[in-house]
Amino acid sequence: MKKYFLLIAATLFATTIFCGCSKDDDNLSNSDILGKWVYVKTVGYESDLDGSNKDDFYSDDYSYQRYVLFKNDGTGVESFSKDIDDSSTPDFSYKIDGRVLTFSNSRYEYYIKKLNKKEMIWSYNRVFGDYIENGQVYFERVK
């Protein structure tokens, strides 16, 4: 009986160690976003400041592909060409704090809603004078 108890205890301990050592998904860093991404779509809505007159939008009808490359040094390149690489001249710098992504060339912040090896989704909320725009921007990683 004591042997079974020790076996069960060891199994529970090992399960706790392996499950407890996973990366904290709420604390992303610049290294998590590195690489080349292609824009897929933007979905969201616009409304008056009080939430009335809501107008949904969906944007994936680009006749071109838009690529974004995040480099190791905290800079990045945005291009309509897939041929961007680490030697490309940077267009912006970026920073990730927790799940908030900021760019040097924008006053807006993006919340990284989803990030894995294949896809990335940013959400945003912007105020433009008398209306609000809320959206999600979808990207796929380029191999």
mmCIF file of C-alpha atoms in Angstrom, residues 21-117:
data_model
loop_
_atom_site.group_PDB
_atom_site.id
_atom_site.type_symbol
_atom_site.label_atom_id
_atom_site.label_comp_id
_atom_site.label_asym_id
_atom_site.label_seq_id
_atom_site.Cartn_x
_atom_site.Cartn_y
_atom_site.Cartn_z
ATOM 1 C CA CYS A 21 6.728 25.497 -15.390
ATOM 2 C CA SER A 22 4.967 26.703 -18.499
ATOM 3 C CA LYS A 23 5.547 30.239 -19.754
ATOM 4 C CA ASP A 24 3.313 32.928 -18.312
ATOM 5 C CA ASP A 25 1.233 33.981 -21.340
ATOM 6 C CA ASP A 26 0.480 37.399 -19.860
ATOM 7 C CA ASN A 27 4.108 38.495 -19.941
ATOM 8 C CA LEU A 28 5.260 38.628 -23.533
ATOM 9 C CA SER A 29 8.501 40.223 -24.667
ATOM 10 C CA ASN A 30 9.965 41.511 -27.920
ATOM 11 C CA SER A 31 11.503 38.089 -28.587
ATOM 12 C CA ASP A 32 8.050 36.462 -28.731
ATOM 13 C CA ILE A 33 7.047 38.467 -31.805
ATOM 14 C CA LEU A 34 10.281 38.159 -33.826
ATOM 15 C CA GLY A 35 10.068 37.244 -37.475
ATOM 16 C CA LYS A 36 8.065 38.024 -40.590
ATOM 17 C CA TRP A 37 4.270 38.295 -40.543
ATOM 18 C CA VAL A 38 1.720 38.844 -43.289
ATOM 19 C CA TYR A 39 -1.429 40.896 -42.747
ATOM 20 C CA VAL A 40 -4.636 38.855 -43.150
ATOM 21 C CA LYS A 41 -7.593 41.051 -42.162
ATOM 22 C CA THR A 42 -9.041 43.636 -39.801
ATOM 23 C CA VAL A 43 -12.498 43.285 -38.252
ATOM 24 C CA GLY A 44 -14.309 45.604 -35.877
ATOM 25 C CA TYR A 45 -16.760 48.422 -35.593
ATOM 26 C CA GLU A 46 -17.097 52.183 -35.366
ATOM 27 C CA SER A 47 -19.613 53.938 -33.139
ATOM 28 C CA ASP A 48 -20.456 57.273 -31.590
ATOM 29 C CA LEU A 49 -18.766 57.971 -28.260
ATOM 30 C CA ASP A 50 -21.857 56.779 -26.394
ATOM 31 C CA GLY A 51 -21.855 53.448 -28.302
ATOM 32 C CA SER A 52 -24.780 54.362 -30.572
ATOM 33 C CA ASN A 53 -24.792 54.198 -34.371
ATOM 34 C CA LYS A 54 -22.582 51.120 -34.418
ATOM 35 C CA ASP A 55 -21.214 50.282 -37.869
ATOM 36 C CA ASP A 56 -19.344 46.977 -38.357
ATOM 37 C CA PHE A 57 -16.410 46.750 -40.736
ATOM 38 C CA TYR A 58 -14.411 43.914 -42.207
ATOM 39 C CA SER A 59 -11.309 44.532 -44.262
ATOM 40 C CA ASP A 60 -9.509 41.805 -46.175
ATOM 41 C CA ASP A 61 -9.978 43.040 -49.713
ATOM 42 C CA TYR A 62 -6.398 44.202 -50.212
ATOM 43 C CA SER A 63 -5.109 43.632 -53.714
ATOM 44 C CA TYR A 64 -1.616 43.459 -52.229
ATOM 45 C CA GLN A 65 0.082 41.712 -49.358
ATOM 46 C CA ARG A 66 1.425 43.746 -46.458
ATOM 47 C CA TYR A 67 4.363 42.282 -44.542
ATOM 48 C CA VAL A 68 5.812 43.239 -41.172
ATOM 49 C CA LEU A 69 9.213 42.079 -39.932
ATOM 50 C CA PHE A 70 10.066 42.358 -36.226
ATOM 51 C CA LYS A 71 13.833 42.338 -35.659
ATOM 52 C CA ASN A 72 15.944 41.333 -32.631
ATOM 53 C CA ASP A 73 17.064 44.906 -31.957
ATOM 54 C CA GLY A 74 13.526 46.203 -31.299
ATOM 55 C CA THR A 75 13.087 47.681 -34.768
ATOM 56 C CA GLY A 76 10.888 46.562 -37.620
ATOM 57 C CA VAL A 77 10.114 46.901 -41.292
ATOM 58 C CA GLU A 78 6.745 47.227 -43.009
ATOM 59 C CA SER A 79 6.612 46.490 -46.725
ATOM 60 C CA PHE A 80 4.466 45.323 -49.610
ATOM 61 C CA SER A 81 7.345 43.055 -50.619
ATOM 62 C CA LYS A 82 7.898 39.609 -49.141
ATOM 63 C CA ASP A 83 11.626 40.105 -49.683
ATOM 64 C CA ILE A 84 12.258 42.007 -46.439
ATOM 65 C CA ASP A 85 14.889 40.609 -44.086
ATOM 66 C CA ASP A 86 17.187 41.641 -41.235
ATOM 67 C CA SER A 87 19.269 43.768 -43.617
ATOM 68 C CA SER A 88 16.220 45.894 -44.538
ATOM 69 C CA THR A 89 16.202 49.479 -43.260
ATOM 70 C CA PRO A 90 13.909 49.795 -40.203
ATOM 71 C CA ASP A 91 10.689 51.811 -40.453
ATOM 72 C CA PHE A 92 9.836 51.783 -36.761
ATOM 73 C CA SER A 93 10.854 50.623 -33.322
ATOM 74 C CA TYR A 94 8.546 48.622 -31.080
ATOM 75 C CA LYS A 95 8.173 47.519 -27.498
ATOM 76 C CA ILE A 96 6.072 44.895 -25.744
ATOM 77 C CA ASP A 97 5.141 45.414 -22.105
ATOM 78 C CA GLY A 98 3.072 42.508 -20.819
ATOM 79 C CA ARG A 99 0.683 42.143 -23.763
ATOM 80 C CA VAL A 100 0.707 45.792 -24.862
ATOM 81 C CA LEU A 101 2.513 46.506 -28.141
ATOM 82 C CA THR A 102 3.590 50.079 -28.905
ATOM 83 C CA PHE A 103 5.298 51.556 -31.958
ATOM 84 C CA SER A 104 7.570 54.594 -32.226
ATOM 85 C CA ASN A 105 5.637 55.900 -35.236
ATOM 86 C CA SER A 106 2.150 55.617 -33.722
ATOM 87 C CA ARG A 107 0.384 57.104 -30.730
ATOM 88 C CA TYR A 108 -1.849 54.032 -30.450
ATOM 89 C CA GLU A 109 -1.348 50.902 -28.396
ATOM 90 C CA TYR A 110 -2.293 47.404 -29.477
ATOM 91 C CA TYR A 111 -3.187 44.576 -27.125
ATOM 92 C CA ILE A 112 -1.750 41.229 -28.232
ATOM 93 C CA LYS A 113 -4.807 39.042 -27.874
ATOM 94 C CA LYS A 114 -3.282 35.898 -29.381
ATOM 95 C CA LEU A 115 0.269 34.960 -30.302
ATOM 96 C CA ASN A 116 1.595 31.559 -31.265
ATOM 97 C CA LYS A 117 3.921 30.075 -33.885
#
